[in-house]
Amino acid sequence: MLTTENTTDAPILQMAGISKSFPGVKALSDVSLELRAGHVTALIGENGAGKSTLVKILTGIYQPDEGSIRVDGKELALPTADAAQDAGITAIHQETVLFDELTVAENIYIGHQPRNRFGLIDWPAMHARAAAILHGIDAPIDTRVRLKDLSIAQRHLVAIARALSIDARIVIMDEPTAALSYKEVEELFLIIERLKTAGKAILFISHKFEEVWQICEYFAVFRDGRQVGAGRLDQVSHNDLVKLMVGRDVTQAFPKLPAQIGEVVLKVDGYCHPTEFDSVSFELRRGEILGLYGLVGAGRSEFCQALFGISRPSAGQLTLDGRPTAIASPSDAIDAGIVYVPEERGRHGAITAMPIVTNMSLPSLKVTSKRNFLRMAEEFALARKYAERLDLRAASLSQPVGTLSGGNQQKVVIGKWLATLPKVIILDEPTKGIDIGSKAAVHAFMSELAVEGLAVIMVSSEIPEILGMSDRVIVMREGRMAGAFEREGLTPEALVRAATGNREAAA
Amino acid sequence: MNTIRSLLARREALLVLASLLLLVAITARFPAFSTPGNLATVFNDTSILIMMALGQSAVILTKSIDLSVAANVALTGMTVAMLNHLFPELPLGLLILLAIVMGMALGAINGFLVWWLDIPAIVVTLGTMTIFRGMAFVESGGAWVNAHEMSPMFLEVPRTVILGLPVLSWIGILAIILGAILFTRTSLGRAFYATGGNAVAAVYTGIDVGKTRFFAFVLSGTMAGLCGYLWVARYAVAYVDVASGFELDTVAACVIGGVSTIGGVGTVGGVVLGALFLGIIKNALPVIGISPFWQMAISGAIIIAAVVINARGERVKGRVILRRKEIQL
Amino acid sequence: MTDQSAALSPRHIPDRLDSPLKRALKSWETLLIAVAIAIAIANSLASPYFLDPWNLSDATFNFTEKAILAIAMTFVIITGEIDLSVASTIALASTAMGAAAQTGAGTIELAAIGLGVGLICGLFNGFLVARLGLPAIVATIGTMSLYRGIAYVVLGDQVYKNYPADFAVFGQGYVWWIFSIEFVTFLVLALIAGIVLHRTIFGRQVYAVGNNALAARFSGVKVQKIKFIVFLLTGLAAGLASVMLTSRLGSTRPSIAVGWELDAVTMAVLGGVNINGGSGRILGVVIAAFVMGLVTFGLGLLNVPGIVMSIFMGLMLILVIALPLVAERIARYRRLAR
């Protein structure tokens, strides 16, 4: 446990001994956290470290099993989201959870609308106050516009205005920069500075270290549901933090094996989409791992989904094994030998309520069945083959996929696609939200596939993963290709520079 | 130019225009239809639909549906009609209060099942729809309560003319005003929108989604209860099949009025205009010499057309990544 | 978390944990059979006429047509949709047959017309839901109004009666002894439906769509096509039910089969089909059809009027869904209390 000296002012919020369990998982055990007025505290941790559970406890969505929450030294319970708001706590979530169909003003004030003397909602006052708050944070947004007509950055501003409107003293920002461009992040930081001056205590959740160093004074690190360190940022080094977060030495070993790079399998020429991406072209060879890097919202997933036939490109050609191929639907893609492991496992990747075996066999039913009639024995054989190959941990093959850990769910999705014997496999954020052990296993497996001659496209937002695994990297920014790099001599700075479009990349 | 287009994009304006065109077309051949007196009759005839559609719209806003409203009318209507027949000395005020409370209780049963057990609203209300109507049969034994068996007071109140309009119309107008205040000026009304618009976000902003749905069903039931009395008094007869299929009309009025069945979108003005549009058609059919048997097919066709139009407006806009396409504000 | 202890050799994962017998005992179908037997015993105690083979045979008529609807509805509900227009489809198909019979159409032509109209109705529903992507509840409420509305436009308060004499075979004929054509058709259809749903690629894809349409699409399932086909099949089943019902009654009124959509949904849900889609079995729905037939028959023996029976149907629909949920709640409170 690394703890540095606490200095000046007393904390405004103190959480102590917080524990929270879900069926089968201990999400938080004996966690503490302190926030100070006028300061930003960084909450650092990998996916699954318990950060979002903590946020949900602070905002009254979950109830802790044990532990105490004190605001200004007074212990309180937060049984509902209302109670949290009354205590002056508010959160701005990474996927802004607001109301698309309601106006900006109402999104800011819903739940605590200004009233007139008859106790009815006072719309003119609501618009006036909303406009004033937005003006205060230099956000020129019309309060009468519906939220669905705003950009993601503008929605963030609305969420911040909402936090100000309830006069929150404690503001939680849950990965607020994930979907923002470099310039928008700078603007957000100006607002955070202003909130600090106004005496708010801010909890800033991020796993982008450069941002943490830029904006925060205090830190707390979570790992596997425990708090493993906290204190002042100026008393620790970058390496200390990474070590705390990962729980082992920083030099992550990526098990990239040298693979025989063969002939061109896939050639994409000028792929365009009306709204999501523009003129993307590249070649992909057998045995190659192509990294696709960019900020969240750079159009990488949308491009990959077009390759897989989920959406159709408005222009451009695709050549597979030298033959021009048109892909109009995922089943066309699967037949052609292109498969896609999506980022959102629970929504797109696996049918979580169905057993492992039916998930694994779903795209291969033509092979396992005979004249359209299912043969369960064949399905079990297929599922067993890939389960063993991927070292899947499950009680039985009839177990619903939803009851597996994130890493094992990912293995089911990958196994399902390998069973179709593809030529090209697209992995979209393959290690997002899975624990470190499974992460290494997925990396090792990916490398194995390349050695066996599969062509791999890997979308990732994690620079170490991109650097460690890719033979070649393409960077996308705002729907366009912003750079292509070979593995040799590639630096993180070059990637960030290309991804953000900024000459002086953040260190 | 832009303002005209955005005005036309609003469902209310579109409906006013459609209703006016309809009226003009009918009036061209049957001038008597558009006299103020007849239009007042059309409004009076549509008042019950307006009230129940308002209740239904609250339910649909929260992303649910209430198919039991017509059966609720039949049961409460039969109950007050029989009480009036058996105990003519009971004061009318008490009967009306009873109808309201009973409708409210029936709505609360629906709401409770949806709230507490999280059973899909369509299943709950399909079930209670048959149960309520079956109970109307059980209590009446299948017998009718006819006009001569009801007290004159019971029958007269809705049709008493005050300031040129029957009481029924005034109740309808009052319901519209109260509905507009509830939907736009109270936190419960806005909670209807929030619950249907984004249930997750609603929880984060401190709104109890289940409780909000419960209140929507209570409101819908209350309206149906009041209309139970108004219906049997106005048509001077109570029988098991009263208002049979009327739940579809209430859904139709909402859908035509631009209430999204995906939840969270709709206005009181739209619902009222949607109901009036149906009311005009219903009243015009006999005038222009079309058999009333056409009515069901026409409302079916209008529902489908309205859902198609609504769906075009609801099409989820993809996240736009290419900057040049982004909306400038 | 437990994953970190990587074993050297791949560990064996069994296909299933429960033995087939254990799974059968825990199933909803077993419970339904027990209920059916209990009702049958109660009926035979209540009335000496119950166990007469011909009485039992007559009793099948009151549920076979609805059960055919329920089997088709099972497919629709498993894909996560619903079709409220089935009863109106029966009315429209029956009206078309009645109109054709007036012009002297023969038995085969009439049956073809009935099935054809059903198919067209299903086609239109499929177009609205699968192709245009409309919410099924509202879209089929619309067509429910439209289809029966057209029947009213054509018939008004009239009745079609002049069906050819041999048309009665579909609804009144017998295959052998007490086994009516209706009943045998239902059993054969149930068997086919069971094979299609549980033993073919199409059936598997129906479940995939109902559990997670997005993930199904990302796995190469043509979601729209599957939904379109199930609506088409449901229309066809309603057409068949219409042929049988019209043949059995020998007349057509526009109010024919009013409210049957509710009975079909109730049978499916009682049979263990999840109203939110994704799970359910044909066997359960078939047993549920028998249970509802037995209840109706028993209440009929006690001279309970039809509309009162519908109270039982409504109650059954809600209770069947509510009771497991209530039990789950109670179990959870107990666990928390401990």
Short mmCIF file of C-alpha atoms in Angstrom, two decimals, chain A residues 32-376:
data_model
loop_
_atom_site.label_atom_id
_atom_site.label_comp_id
_atom_site.label_asym_id
_atom_site.label_seq_id
_atom_site.Cartn_x
_atom_site.Cartn_y
_atom_site.Cartn_z
CA SER A 32 -11.80 4.18 0.90
CA LEU A 33 -11.84 7.45 -0.96
CA GLU A 34 -11.52 11.11 0.00
CA LEU A 35 -12.35 14.18 -2.07
CA ARG A 36 -11.30 17.76 -1.28
CA ALA A 37 -13.01 21.01 -2.18
CA GLY A 38 -11.32 22.93 -4.97
CA HIS A 39 -9.24 19.94 -6.02
CA VAL A 40 -9.44 17.22 -8.61
CA THR A 41 -8.83 13.65 -7.49
CA ALA A 42 -8.00 11.11 -10.15
CA LEU A 43 -9.49 7.65 -9.81
CA ILE A 44 -7.28 5.28 -11.73
CA GLY A 45 -7.78 1.63 -12.47
CA GLU A 46 -8.17 -0.88 -15.24
CA ASN A 47 -11.52 -1.93 -16.57
CA GLY A 48 -13.26 -4.06 -13.99
CA ALA A 49 -11.29 -2.55 -11.09
CA GLY A 50 -14.53 -1.37 -9.47
CA LYS A 51 -14.54 2.28 -10.54
CA SER A 52 -18.05 2.31 -12.00
CA THR A 53 -19.46 0.39 -9.04
CA LEU A 54 -18.06 3.10 -6.78
CA VAL A 55 -19.65 5.80 -8.94
CA LYS A 56 -22.99 4.02 -8.77
CA ILE A 57 -22.77 3.85 -4.99
CA LEU A 58 -21.94 7.55 -4.77
CA THR A 59 -24.87 8.46 -7.02
CA GLY A 60 -27.40 6.36 -5.11
CA ILE A 61 -27.94 3.70 -7.79
CA TYR A 62 -26.32 0.87 -5.79
CA GLN A 63 -26.30 0.40 -2.04
CA PRO A 64 -23.01 -0.64 -0.43
CA ASP A 65 -23.06 -3.85 1.64
CA GLU A 66 -20.73 -2.30 4.20
CA GLY A 67 -18.98 0.96 4.89
CA SER A 68 -19.78 4.60 5.51
CA ILE A 69 -20.12 7.72 3.42
CA ARG A 70 -19.55 11.08 5.07
CA VAL A 71 -20.13 14.49 3.56
CA ASP A 72 -18.69 17.36 5.64
CA GLY A 73 -18.06 14.84 8.40
CA LYS A 74 -21.73 13.87 8.60
CA GLU A 75 -22.52 10.26 7.86
CA LEU A 76 -25.31 9.74 5.36
CA ALA A 77 -27.09 7.08 3.40
CA LEU A 78 -27.76 7.48 -0.31
CA PRO A 79 -30.75 5.19 -0.93
CA THR A 80 -31.81 6.86 -4.21
CA ALA A 81 -30.42 9.04 -6.96
CA ASP A 82 -32.51 11.83 -5.45
CA ALA A 83 -30.77 11.52 -2.11
CA ALA A 84 -27.38 11.75 -3.79
CA GLN A 85 -28.45 14.91 -5.57
CA ASP A 86 -29.73 16.39 -2.32
CA ALA A 87 -26.32 15.64 -0.80
CA GLY A 88 -24.76 17.69 -3.58
CA ILE A 89 -23.29 14.76 -5.51
CA THR A 90 -23.66 14.48 -9.25
CA ALA A 91 -22.04 12.44 -11.98
CA ILE A 92 -21.24 13.04 -15.62
CA HIS A 93 -21.10 9.67 -17.33
CA GLN A 94 -18.94 8.56 -20.21
CA GLU A 95 -21.96 7.79 -22.33
CA THR A 96 -23.96 10.84 -21.40
CA VAL A 97 -27.18 9.45 -19.98
CA LEU A 98 -29.64 12.16 -20.78
CA PHE A 99 -32.86 12.49 -22.78
CA ASP A 100 -32.61 12.76 -26.56
CA GLU A 101 -36.16 13.93 -27.11
CA LEU A 102 -36.18 16.67 -24.46
CA THR A 103 -34.80 20.17 -24.83
CA VAL A 104 -31.43 21.26 -23.51
CA ALA A 105 -33.06 23.31 -20.74
CA GLU A 106 -35.14 20.38 -19.55
CA ASN A 107 -32.18 18.02 -19.63
CA ILE A 108 -30.39 20.43 -17.32
CA TYR A 109 -33.32 20.85 -14.97
CA ILE A 110 -35.27 17.60 -15.01
CA GLY A 111 -35.98 16.47 -11.48
CA HIS A 112 -35.53 19.95 -9.99
CA GLN A 113 -37.39 22.27 -12.34
CA PRO A 114 -37.96 25.86 -11.22
CA ARG A 115 -41.55 26.40 -10.02
CA ASN A 116 -43.85 29.39 -10.18
CA ARG A 117 -46.03 30.50 -7.28
CA PHE A 118 -48.69 27.90 -8.14
CA GLY A 119 -46.14 25.11 -7.79
CA LEU A 120 -46.11 24.51 -11.54
CA ILE A 121 -43.02 24.26 -13.72
CA ASP A 122 -41.82 27.72 -14.74
CA TRP A 123 -40.56 27.24 -18.31
CA PRO A 124 -39.37 30.82 -18.97
CA ALA A 125 -37.34 30.75 -15.76
CA MET A 126 -35.96 27.32 -16.68
CA HIS A 127 -34.76 28.52 -20.06
CA ALA A 128 -33.32 31.72 -18.60
CA ARG A 129 -31.38 29.91 -15.89
CA ALA A 130 -30.21 27.19 -18.27
CA ALA A 131 -28.97 29.85 -20.68
CA ALA A 132 -27.17 31.60 -17.84
CA ILE A 133 -25.39 28.43 -16.73
CA LEU A 134 -24.40 27.55 -20.30
CA HIS A 135 -23.16 31.11 -20.78
CA GLY A 136 -21.14 30.71 -17.60
CA ILE A 137 -19.22 27.80 -19.08
CA ASP A 138 -18.87 29.49 -22.49
CA ALA A 139 -21.14 26.99 -24.18
CA PRO A 140 -23.21 28.77 -26.80
CA ILE A 141 -26.01 26.20 -27.01
CA ASP A 142 -29.66 27.12 -27.64
CA THR A 143 -31.66 25.88 -24.65
CA ARG A 144 -34.69 25.11 -26.82
CA VAL A 145 -32.87 22.65 -29.08
CA ARG A 146 -33.48 18.97 -28.51
CA LEU A 147 -30.55 17.01 -27.17
CA LYS A 148 -30.57 14.62 -30.12
CA ASP A 149 -29.48 17.45 -32.40
CA LEU A 150 -26.27 18.12 -30.44
CA SER A 151 -22.78 16.73 -30.96
CA ILE A 152 -21.23 14.50 -28.33
CA ALA A 153 -19.04 17.31 -27.03
CA GLN A 154 -22.06 19.59 -26.72
CA ARG A 155 -23.93 16.90 -24.80
CA HIS A 156 -21.06 16.80 -22.36
CA LEU A 157 -21.41 20.51 -21.83
CA VAL A 158 -25.12 20.02 -21.14
CA ALA A 159 -24.25 17.32 -18.60
CA ILE A 160 -21.80 19.69 -16.92
CA ALA A 161 -24.43 22.44 -16.90
CA ARG A 162 -26.76 19.97 -15.22
CA ALA A 163 -24.15 19.34 -12.53
CA LEU A 164 -23.87 23.10 -11.97
CA SER A 165 -27.64 23.55 -11.93
CA ILE A 166 -28.14 21.32 -8.93
CA ASP A 167 -25.38 23.23 -7.22
CA ALA A 168 -23.43 20.06 -6.68
CA ARG A 169 -20.36 20.35 -4.52
CA ILE A 170 -19.06 16.97 -5.57
CA VAL A 171 -18.81 16.32 -9.30
CA ILE A 172 -17.89 12.90 -10.63
CA MET A 173 -16.59 12.76 -14.19
CA ASP A 174 -16.59 9.20 -15.48
CA GLU A 175 -14.19 9.08 -18.45
CA PRO A 176 -15.45 12.41 -19.74
CA THR A 177 -12.81 12.69 -22.46
CA ALA A 178 -13.30 9.25 -24.02
CA ALA A 179 -15.27 10.53 -27.00
CA LEU A 180 -13.83 14.02 -27.29
CA SER A 181 -11.36 15.44 -29.78
CA TYR A 182 -8.11 17.01 -28.59
CA LYS A 183 -9.51 20.55 -28.79
CA GLU A 184 -12.67 19.59 -26.96
CA VAL A 185 -10.63 18.04 -24.18
CA GLU A 186 -8.73 21.32 -23.78
CA GLU A 187 -12.02 23.17 -23.50
CA LEU A 188 -13.29 20.67 -20.94
CA PHE A 189 -10.15 21.24 -18.87
CA LEU A 190 -10.77 24.99 -18.84
CA ILE A 191 -14.21 24.28 -17.41
CA ILE A 192 -12.74 21.93 -14.81
CA GLU A 193 -10.34 24.70 -13.75
CA ARG A 194 -13.32 26.97 -13.28
CA LEU A 195 -15.16 24.36 -11.21
CA LYS A 196 -12.08 24.06 -9.04
CA THR A 197 -11.99 27.79 -8.45
CA ALA A 198 -15.67 27.62 -7.52
CA GLY A 199 -14.72 25.19 -4.76
CA LYS A 200 -16.14 21.99 -6.19
CA ALA A 201 -14.59 18.66 -5.30
CA ILE A 202 -14.06 16.69 -8.49
CA LEU A 203 -13.52 12.99 -8.99
CA PHE A 204 -11.90 12.49 -12.38
CA ILE A 205 -11.99 8.94 -13.72
CA SER A 206 -9.70 8.19 -16.62
CA HIS A 207 -7.06 5.81 -17.71
CA LYS A 208 -5.29 8.37 -19.81
CA PHE A 209 -2.31 9.28 -17.68
CA GLU A 210 -1.39 12.42 -19.57
CA GLU A 211 -4.78 13.90 -18.66
CA VAL A 212 -4.43 12.88 -15.05
CA TRP A 213 -1.09 14.65 -14.74
CA GLN A 214 -2.46 17.71 -16.47
CA ILE A 215 -5.57 18.32 -14.38
CA CYS A 216 -5.47 16.42 -11.06
CA GLU A 217 -3.83 17.04 -7.67
CA TYR A 218 -4.78 13.90 -5.80
CA PHE A 219 -5.11 10.29 -6.85
CA ALA A 220 -6.56 6.97 -5.81
CA VAL A 221 -5.77 3.70 -7.54
CA PHE A 222 -8.13 0.72 -7.61
CA ARG A 223 -7.23 -2.81 -8.58
CA ASP A 224 -9.56 -5.82 -8.52
CA GLY A 225 -12.06 -4.03 -6.27
CA ARG A 226 -9.50 -2.79 -3.73
CA GLN A 227 -7.91 0.55 -3.13
CA VAL A 228 -4.19 -0.03 -3.59
CA GLY A 229 -2.91 3.49 -3.18
CA ALA A 230 -3.90 7.13 -2.68
CA GLY A 231 -2.30 10.47 -2.05
CA ARG A 232 -0.87 13.56 -3.70
CA LEU A 233 0.12 13.26 -7.32
CA ASP A 234 3.21 15.45 -6.95
CA GLN A 235 4.71 12.87 -4.63
CA VAL A 236 4.55 9.93 -7.01
CA SER A 237 5.96 9.15 -10.41
CA HIS A 238 4.20 8.00 -13.53
CA ASN A 239 5.79 4.58 -13.11
CA ASP A 240 4.56 4.26 -9.53
CA LEU A 241 0.99 4.76 -10.71
CA VAL A 242 1.21 2.30 -13.55
CA LYS A 243 2.73 -0.29 -11.25
CA LEU A 244 -0.08 0.21 -8.76
CA MET A 245 -2.73 0.00 -11.42
CA VAL A 246 -1.44 -3.07 -13.22
CA GLY A 247 -0.03 -4.79 -10.15
CA ARG A 248 3.14 -5.91 -11.88
CA ASP A 249 6.06 -4.42 -13.71
CA VAL A 250 5.38 -1.87 -16.36
CA THR A 251 7.20 -3.57 -19.18
CA GLN A 252 4.23 -5.50 -20.44
CA ALA A 253 5.45 -8.48 -22.41
CA PHE A 254 3.49 -8.87 -25.58
CA PRO A 255 3.77 -12.39 -26.90
CA LYS A 256 4.09 -11.37 -30.52
CA LEU A 257 5.67 -14.21 -32.46
CA PRO A 258 7.37 -13.64 -35.79
CA ALA A 259 4.91 -14.70 -38.45
CA GLN A 260 5.48 -15.44 -42.10
CA ILE A 261 3.89 -12.52 -43.96
CA GLY A 262 2.36 -13.91 -47.13
CA GLU A 263 0.49 -12.65 -50.15
CA VAL A 264 -2.22 -9.98 -50.09
CA VAL A 265 -5.56 -11.40 -48.87
CA LEU A 266 -7.68 -8.30 -48.53
CA LYS A 267 -7.44 -5.09 -50.49
CA VAL A 268 -9.69 -2.16 -49.62
CA ASP A 269 -9.81 0.67 -52.08
CA GLY A 270 -11.43 4.03 -51.31
CA TYR A 271 -14.13 2.83 -48.92
CA CYS A 272 -16.52 5.73 -48.18
CA HIS A 273 -19.63 6.17 -46.09
CA PRO A 274 -21.98 9.19 -46.19
CA THR A 275 -21.53 10.08 -42.52
CA GLU A 276 -19.01 7.80 -40.81
CA PHE A 277 -15.78 7.46 -42.80
CA ASP A 278 -14.14 8.61 -45.99
CA SER A 279 -11.73 7.08 -48.54
CA VAL A 280 -10.11 4.33 -46.48
CA SER A 281 -7.65 2.21 -48.48
CA PHE A 282 -5.14 -0.45 -47.46
CA GLU A 283 -3.83 -3.93 -48.15
CA LEU A 284 -3.73 -6.78 -45.69
CA ARG A 285 -1.47 -9.85 -46.02
CA ARG A 286 -1.60 -13.36 -44.68
CA GLY A 287 -0.01 -13.66 -41.28
CA GLU A 288 -0.16 -9.93 -40.69
CA ILE A 289 -1.67 -8.11 -37.72
CA LEU A 290 -2.86 -4.68 -38.78
CA GLY A 291 -3.50 -2.30 -35.89
CA LEU A 292 -6.22 0.29 -36.31
CA TYR A 293 -5.64 3.11 -33.85
CA GLY A 294 -7.58 6.31 -33.18
CA LEU A 295 -9.62 8.09 -30.55
CA VAL A 296 -13.00 6.70 -29.60
CA GLY A 297 -15.41 7.94 -32.26
CA ALA A 298 -12.79 8.16 -35.03
CA GLY A 299 -14.85 5.84 -37.23
CA ARG A 300 -12.78 2.68 -36.79
CA SER A 301 -15.64 0.44 -35.61
CA GLU A 302 -17.98 1.88 -38.24
CA PHE A 303 -15.42 1.13 -40.93
CA CYS A 304 -14.90 -2.43 -39.69
CA GLN A 305 -18.64 -2.99 -39.54
CA ALA A 306 -18.88 -1.90 -43.17
CA LEU A 307 -16.19 -4.47 -44.04
CA PHE A 308 -18.38 -7.04 -42.27
CA GLY A 309 -21.54 -5.98 -44.14
CA ILE A 310 -23.41 -4.40 -41.21
CA SER A 311 -23.59 -1.15 -43.16
CA ARG A 312 -22.88 -0.64 -46.83
CA PRO A 313 -20.21 1.69 -48.13
CA SER A 314 -21.33 4.44 -50.49
CA ALA A 315 -18.21 4.01 -52.62
CA GLY A 316 -15.13 1.88 -52.81
CA GLN A 317 -13.96 -1.59 -53.74
CA LEU A 318 -13.07 -4.67 -51.79
CA THR A 319 -10.84 -7.35 -53.25
CA LEU A 320 -10.48 -10.69 -51.52
CA ASP A 321 -7.82 -13.12 -52.73
CA GLY A 322 -7.55 -11.05 -55.90
CA ARG A 323 -11.26 -11.24 -56.70
CA PRO A 324 -13.52 -8.19 -56.40
CA THR A 325 -16.10 -9.06 -53.76
CA ALA A 326 -19.32 -7.28 -52.85
CA ILE A 327 -20.42 -7.63 -49.26
CA ALA A 328 -24.01 -6.63 -48.58
CA SER A 329 -24.68 -8.43 -45.31
CA PRO A 330 -22.82 -10.21 -42.51
CA SER A 331 -23.72 -13.56 -44.04
CA ASP A 332 -21.99 -12.47 -47.29
CA ALA A 333 -18.93 -11.53 -45.23
CA ILE A 334 -18.91 -14.84 -43.39
CA ASP A 335 -19.25 -16.75 -46.67
CA ALA A 336 -16.38 -14.72 -48.09
CA GLY A 337 -14.23 -15.45 -45.03
CA ILE A 338 -14.31 -12.11 -43.20
CA VAL A 339 -15.45 -12.25 -39.59
CA TYR A 340 -15.81 -9.57 -36.91
CA VAL A 341 -15.44 -9.79 -33.14
CA PRO A 342 -17.37 -6.72 -32.02
CA GLU A 343 -16.45 -4.32 -29.25
CA GLU A 344 -19.74 -4.64 -27.37
CA ARG A 345 -19.68 -8.29 -26.42
CA GLY A 346 -22.99 -8.37 -24.59
CA ARG A 347 -24.94 -6.52 -27.26
CA HIS A 348 -23.37 -7.60 -30.53
CA GLY A 349 -20.96 -10.41 -29.82
CA ALA A 350 -22.70 -13.10 -27.84
CA ILE A 351 -26.31 -14.08 -27.27
CA THR A 352 -25.79 -14.15 -23.55
CA ALA A 353 -28.98 -16.01 -22.61
CA MET A 354 -28.14 -18.92 -24.93
CA PRO A 355 -25.74 -21.75 -24.14
CA ILE A 356 -22.07 -21.76 -25.15
CA VAL A 357 -22.67 -24.50 -27.70
CA THR A 358 -25.42 -22.67 -29.62
CA ASN A 359 -23.43 -19.45 -29.61
CA MET A 360 -20.39 -21.21 -31.00
CA SER A 361 -22.28 -23.07 -33.73
CA LEU A 362 -24.59 -20.25 -34.85
CA PRO A 363 -22.54 -19.06 -37.87
CA SER A 364 -21.46 -22.64 -38.70
CA LEU A 365 -24.89 -24.29 -38.66
CA LYS A 366 -24.61 -25.06 -42.37
CA VAL A 367 -21.60 -27.22 -41.59
CA THR A 368 -22.85 -28.94 -38.44
CA SER A 369 -26.30 -29.71 -39.79
CA LYS A 370 -27.42 -31.99 -42.56
CA ARG A 371 -29.98 -30.73 -45.08
CA ASN A 372 -31.09 -27.99 -42.69
CA PHE A 373 -31.63 -30.44 -39.82
CA LEU A 374 -29.59 -29.77 -36.71
CA ARG A 375 -27.16 -32.38 -35.40
CA MET A 376 -26.45 -31.60 -31.76
#
